[in-house]
PDB file of C-alpha atoms in Angstrom:
ATOM      1  CA  UNK A 187       8.775 -22.157  13.911  1.00 63.00           C
ATOM      2  CA  UNK A 188      12.411 -22.910  13.081  1.00 63.00           C
ATOM      3  CA  UNK A 189      15.516 -20.994  14.113  1.00 64.00           C
ATOM      4  CA  UNK A 190      16.654 -18.131  11.879  1.00 72.00           C
ATOM      5  CA  UNK A 191      17.602 -19.162   8.358  1.00 71.00           C
ATOM      6  CA  UNK A 192      18.658 -17.340   5.191  1.00 70.00           C
ATOM      7  CA  UNK A 193      15.953 -16.155   2.780  1.00 69.00           C
ATOM      8  CA  UNK A 194      17.166 -15.530  -0.764  1.00 67.00           C
ATOM      9  CA  UNK A 195      15.078 -13.160  -2.884  1.00 69.00           C
ATOM     10  CA  UNK A 196      15.749 -12.798  -6.629  1.00 68.00           C
ATOM     11  CA  UNK A 197      13.599 -10.531  -8.773  1.00 68.00           C
ATOM     12  CA  UNK A 198      13.381  -9.915 -12.488  1.00 67.00           C
ATOM     13  CA  UNK A 199      11.214  -7.083 -13.807  1.00 66.00           C
ATOM     14  CA  UNK A 200      10.385  -6.479 -17.457  1.00 63.00           C
ATOM     15  CA  UNK A 201       8.350  -3.532 -18.636  1.00 63.00           C
ATOM     16  CA  UNK A 202       5.644  -4.137 -21.249  1.00 61.00           C
ATOM     17  CA  UNK A 203       6.765  -0.944 -22.990  1.00 63.00           C
ATOM     18  CA  UNK A 204      10.427  -1.905 -23.374  1.00 66.00           C
ATOM     19  CA  UNK A 205      12.829  -4.838 -23.499  1.00 72.00           C
ATOM     20  CA  UNK A 206      14.703  -3.646 -20.412  1.00 71.00           C
ATOM     21  CA  UNK A 207      14.976  -6.279 -17.706  1.00 71.00           C
ATOM     22  CA  UNK A 208      15.895  -5.352 -14.132  1.00 71.00           C
ATOM     23  CA  UNK A 209      17.346  -8.126 -11.970  1.00 74.00           C
ATOM     24  CA  UNK A 210      17.890  -7.827  -8.217  1.00 74.00           C
ATOM     25  CA  UNK A 211      19.021 -10.293  -5.540  1.00 73.00           C
ATOM     26  CA  UNK A 212      18.717 -10.016  -1.768  1.00 75.00           C
ATOM     27  CA  UNK A 213      19.481 -12.206   1.244  1.00 76.00           C
ATOM     28  CA  UNK A 214      17.438 -11.890   4.457  1.00 77.00           C
ATOM     29  CA  UNK A 215      17.120 -13.726   7.761  1.00 78.00           C
ATOM     30  CA  UNK A 216      13.865 -15.653   8.212  1.00 81.00           C
ATOM     31  CA  UNK A 217      11.959 -18.461   9.896  1.00 83.00           C
ATOM     32  CA  UNK A 218       9.674 -21.224   8.617  1.00 79.00           C
ATOM     33  CA  UNK A 219       7.457 -23.916  10.012  1.00 79.00           C
ATOM     34  CA  UNK A 220       3.948 -25.152  10.621  1.00 82.00           C
ATOM     35  CA  UNK A 221       1.304 -23.473  12.727  1.00 85.00           C
ATOM     36  CA  UNK A 222      -1.542 -26.006  12.827  1.00 87.00           C
ATOM     37  CA  UNK A 223      -2.431 -26.821   9.200  1.00 86.00           C
ATOM     38  CA  UNK A 224      -0.687 -23.710   7.854  1.00 89.00           C
ATOM     39  CA  UNK A 225       2.901 -23.580   6.574  1.00 85.00           C
ATOM     40  CA  UNK A 226       4.552 -20.177   7.196  1.00 86.00           C
ATOM     41  CA  UNK A 227       7.684 -18.349   6.045  1.00 83.00           C
ATOM     42  CA  UNK A 228       8.516 -15.113   7.870  1.00 88.00           C
ATOM     43  CA  UNK A 229      11.305 -12.725   6.909  1.00 86.00           C
ATOM     44  CA  UNK A 230      12.254  -9.057   7.221  1.00 88.00           C
ATOM     45  CA  UNK A 231      13.035  -7.070   4.074  1.00 85.00           C
ATOM     46  CA  UNK A 232      14.881  -3.747   4.107  1.00 80.00           C
ATOM     47  CA  UNK A 233      13.356  -1.005   1.945  1.00 78.00           C
ATOM     48  CA  UNK A 234      16.029   0.285  -0.460  1.00 73.00           C
ATOM     49  CA  UNK A 235      15.203   3.984  -0.284  1.00 76.00           C
ATOM     50  CA  UNK A 236      14.206   4.442   3.369  1.00 79.00           C
ATOM     51  CA  UNK A 237      16.044   1.460   4.939  1.00 83.00           C
ATOM     52  CA  UNK A 238      12.825   0.746   6.863  1.00 86.00           C
ATOM     53  CA  UNK A 239      12.084  -2.876   7.733  1.00 89.00           C
ATOM     54  CA  UNK A 240       9.153  -4.542   5.971  1.00 89.00           C
ATOM     55  CA  UNK A 241       7.800  -7.633   7.745  1.00 93.00           C
ATOM     56  CA  UNK A 242       6.798 -10.379   5.271  1.00 90.00           C
ATOM     57  CA  UNK A 243       4.648 -13.381   6.143  1.00 91.00           C
ATOM     58  CA  UNK A 244       3.829 -16.040   3.548  1.00 88.00           C
ATOM     59  CA  UNK A 245       1.207 -18.629   4.540  1.00 91.00           C
ATOM     60  CA  UNK A 246       0.051 -21.756   2.726  1.00 89.00           C
ATOM     61  CA  UNK A 247      -3.107 -23.399   4.043  1.00 89.00           C
ATOM     62  CA  UNK A 248      -4.179 -27.019   3.583  1.00 84.00           C
ATOM     63  CA  UNK A 249      -6.125 -26.087   0.399  1.00 85.00           C
ATOM     64  CA  UNK A 250      -2.943 -24.566  -1.134  1.00 85.00           C
ATOM     65  CA  UNK A 251      -4.243 -21.015  -0.859  1.00 92.00           C
ATOM     66  CA  UNK A 252      -1.202 -18.731  -0.514  1.00 91.00           C
ATOM     67  CA  UNK A 253      -1.360 -15.467   1.428  1.00 93.00           C
ATOM     68  CA  UNK A 254       1.457 -12.909   1.469  1.00 90.00           C
ATOM     69  CA  UNK A 255       1.293 -10.081   4.002  1.00 93.00           C
ATOM     70  CA  UNK A 256       3.792  -7.217   4.009  1.00 91.00           C
ATOM     71  CA  UNK A 257       3.860  -4.507   6.692  1.00 92.00           C
ATOM     72  CA  UNK A 258       6.211  -1.531   6.807  1.00 87.00           C
ATOM     73  CA  UNK A 259       6.414   1.720   4.829  1.00 80.00           C
ATOM     74  CA  UNK A 260       3.690   0.216   2.656  1.00 79.00           C
ATOM     75  CA  UNK A 261       1.423  -2.637   3.601  1.00 87.00           C
ATOM     76  CA  UNK A 262      -0.553  -5.183   1.643  1.00 90.00           C
ATOM     77  CA  UNK A 263      -2.285  -8.522   1.962  1.00 90.00           C
ATOM     78  CA  UNK A 264      -2.201 -10.605  -1.218  1.00 92.00           C
ATOM     79  CA  UNK A 265      -4.142 -13.852  -1.683  1.00 94.00           C
ATOM     80  CA  UNK A 266      -3.440 -16.368  -4.457  1.00 92.00           C
ATOM     81  CA  UNK A 267      -5.856 -19.197  -5.401  1.00 94.00           C
ATOM     82  CA  UNK A 268      -5.779 -21.125  -8.682  1.00 94.00           C
ATOM     83  CA  UNK A 269      -8.057 -19.567 -11.297  1.00 95.00           C
ATOM     84  CA  UNK A 270      -9.360 -16.805  -9.015  1.00 95.00           C
ATOM     85  CA  UNK A 271      -9.124 -13.027  -8.978  1.00 95.00           C
ATOM     86  CA  UNK A 272      -8.412 -11.499  -5.580  1.00 94.00           C
ATOM     87  CA  UNK A 273      -8.073  -7.842  -4.640  1.00 94.00           C
ATOM     88  CA  UNK A 274      -6.051  -5.869  -2.131  1.00 92.00           C
ATOM     89  CA  UNK A 275      -5.309  -2.293  -1.223  1.00 91.00           C
ATOM     90  CA  UNK A 276      -1.591  -1.538  -1.181  1.00 89.00           C
ATOM     91  CA  UNK A 277      -1.113   1.222   1.374  1.00 88.00           C
ATOM     92  CA  UNK A 278       1.827   3.565   0.756  1.00 83.00           C
ATOM     93  CA  UNK A 279       2.884   6.809   2.462  1.00 83.00           C
ATOM     94  CA  UNK A 280       1.500   8.555  -0.652  1.00 87.00           C
ATOM     95  CA  UNK A 281      -1.931   6.904  -0.695  1.00 90.00           C
ATOM     96  CA  UNK A 282      -3.684   3.641  -1.488  1.00 92.00           C
ATOM     97  CA  UNK A 283      -3.204   1.674  -4.726  1.00 91.00           C
ATOM     98  CA  UNK A 284      -6.039  -0.697  -5.682  1.00 92.00           C
ATOM     99  CA  UNK A 285      -4.537  -3.952  -6.959  1.00 92.00           C
ATOM    100  CA  UNK A 286      -5.960  -7.272  -8.098  1.00 92.00           C
ATOM    101  CA  UNK A 287      -4.336 -10.603  -8.903  1.00 89.00           C
ATOM    102  CA  UNK A 288      -5.508 -13.252 -11.343  1.00 89.00           C
ATOM    103  CA  UNK A 289      -3.805 -16.459 -10.166  1.00 92.00           C
ATOM    104  CA  UNK A 290      -2.939 -18.484 -13.271  1.00 88.00           C
ATOM    105  CA  UNK A 291      -0.961 -21.150 -11.420  1.00 88.00           C
ATOM    106  CA  UNK A 292      -0.565 -21.806  -7.691  1.00 91.00           C
ATOM    107  CA  UNK A 293       1.415 -24.898  -6.713  1.00 86.00           C
ATOM    108  CA  UNK A 294       2.641 -26.099  -3.350  1.00 84.00           C
ATOM    109  CA  UNK A 295       4.989 -29.053  -3.639  1.00 78.00           C
ATOM    110  CA  UNK A 296       6.361 -30.918  -0.650  1.00 77.00           C
ATOM    111  CA  UNK A 297       9.331 -33.203  -1.241  1.00 71.00           C
ATOM    112  CA  UNK A 298      11.451 -35.161   1.214  1.00 65.00           C
ATOM    113  CA  UNK A 299      13.767 -32.296   2.108  1.00 59.00           C
ATOM    114  CA  UNK A 300      12.194 -29.242   0.501  1.00 65.00           C
ATOM    115  CA  UNK A 301       8.975 -27.270   0.225  1.00 70.00           C
ATOM    116  CA  UNK A 302       8.266 -25.245  -2.915  1.00 76.00           C
ATOM    117  CA  UNK A 303       5.600 -22.654  -3.675  1.00 79.00           C
ATOM    118  CA  UNK A 304       5.083 -21.550  -7.283  1.00 81.00           C
ATOM    119  CA  UNK A 305       2.893 -18.537  -8.078  1.00 81.00           C
ATOM    120  CA  UNK A 306       2.092 -17.263 -11.557  1.00 82.00           C
ATOM    121  CA  UNK A 307      -0.325 -14.360 -11.702  1.00 82.00           C
ATOM    122  CA  UNK A 308      -1.343 -11.219 -13.536  1.00 81.00           C
ATOM    123  CA  UNK A 309      -1.168  -8.035 -11.485  1.00 81.00           C
ATOM    124  CA  UNK A 310      -3.658  -5.267 -12.278  1.00 86.00           C
ATOM    125  CA  UNK A 311      -3.652  -1.758 -10.862  1.00 86.00           C
ATOM    126  CA  UNK A 312      -6.971   0.087 -10.863  1.00 87.00           C
ATOM    127  CA  UNK A 313      -8.417  -2.762 -12.993  1.00 85.00           C
ATOM    128  CA  UNK A 314      -5.712  -2.365 -15.680  1.00 83.00           C
ATOM    129  CA  UNK A 315      -3.435  -5.412 -16.213  1.00 74.00           C
ATOM    130  CA  UNK A 316       0.135  -4.183 -15.794  1.00 76.00           C
ATOM    131  CA  UNK A 317       2.399  -7.089 -14.909  1.00 76.00           C
ATOM    132  CA  UNK A 318       2.761 -10.829 -15.380  1.00 73.00           C
ATOM    133  CA  UNK A 319       4.501 -12.333 -12.371  1.00 75.00           C
ATOM    134  CA  UNK A 320       6.256 -15.649 -11.762  1.00 70.00           C
ATOM    135  CA  UNK A 321       7.256 -16.251  -8.146  1.00 72.00           C
ATOM    136  CA  UNK A 322       9.003 -19.287  -6.689  1.00 69.00           C
ATOM    137  CA  UNK A 323       9.525 -19.787  -2.955  1.00 70.00           C
ATOM    138  CA  UNK A 324      11.567 -22.767  -1.892  1.00 63.00           C
ATOM    139  CA  UNK A 325      12.709 -24.103   1.464  1.00 61.00           C
ATOM    140  CA  UNK A 326      15.364 -26.795   1.105  1.00 51.00           C
ATOM    141  CA  UNK A 327      15.816 -29.000   4.185  1.00 48.00           C
ATOM    142  CA  UNK A 328      16.221 -26.604   7.090  1.00 47.00           C
ATOM    143  CA  UNK A 329      19.247 -24.814   5.706  1.00 42.00           C
ATOM    144  CA  UNK A 330      17.738 -21.932   3.724  1.00 43.00           C
ATOM    145  CA  UNK A 331      14.719 -20.540   1.939  1.00 47.00           C
ATOM    146  CA  UNK A 332      14.702 -19.306  -1.622  1.00 49.00           C
ATOM    147  CA  UNK A 333      12.225 -16.737  -2.930  1.00 53.00           C
ATOM    148  CA  UNK A 334      12.255 -15.922  -6.621  1.00 52.00           C
ATOM    149  CA  UNK A 335       9.970 -13.220  -8.020  1.00 50.00           C
ATOM    150  CA  UNK A 336       9.777 -12.402 -11.738  1.00 48.00           C
ATOM    151  CA  UNK A 337       7.861  -9.339 -12.918  1.00 46.00           C
ATOM    152  CA  UNK A 338       7.129  -9.382 -16.631  1.00 48.00           C
ATOM    153  CA  UNK A 339       5.455  -6.188 -17.600  1.00 46.00           C
ATOM    154  CA  UNK A 340       5.000  -2.687 -16.296  1.00 44.00           C
ATOM    155  CA  UNK A 341       4.599  -1.848 -12.639  1.00 40.00           C
TER     156      UNK A 341
END
């Protein structure tokens, strides 16, 4: 695993019911590297309301299956595989939310000095599609990581 690096997180959320778009940008400290055949990015996120730390781990295996685990106030384990529906239970202090993800596009691209993960999926809550998501995670050389998450729909 590498020394600490910057992780940039940009989000864009758009409700299905309105044209309002919410954009947010964050910068975190993180690490990246290989553990066997798995590529990992690890970073801590600070919850806006409670200021609690959420530990994020993103893993890409040799078959390009992407797993994102978040542990903190809420916890979840999301799995993304091209053309597949996966499910997870998002645990919050207020109860469990049943979520599923239909992965429309999962790409892992390795270039000379960067590694890019692209995720496009439909998020459903309690079997009701609520959000279309585009997420891009990029590590350029060893200088920084870039995580871009777009929510298009209602959360």
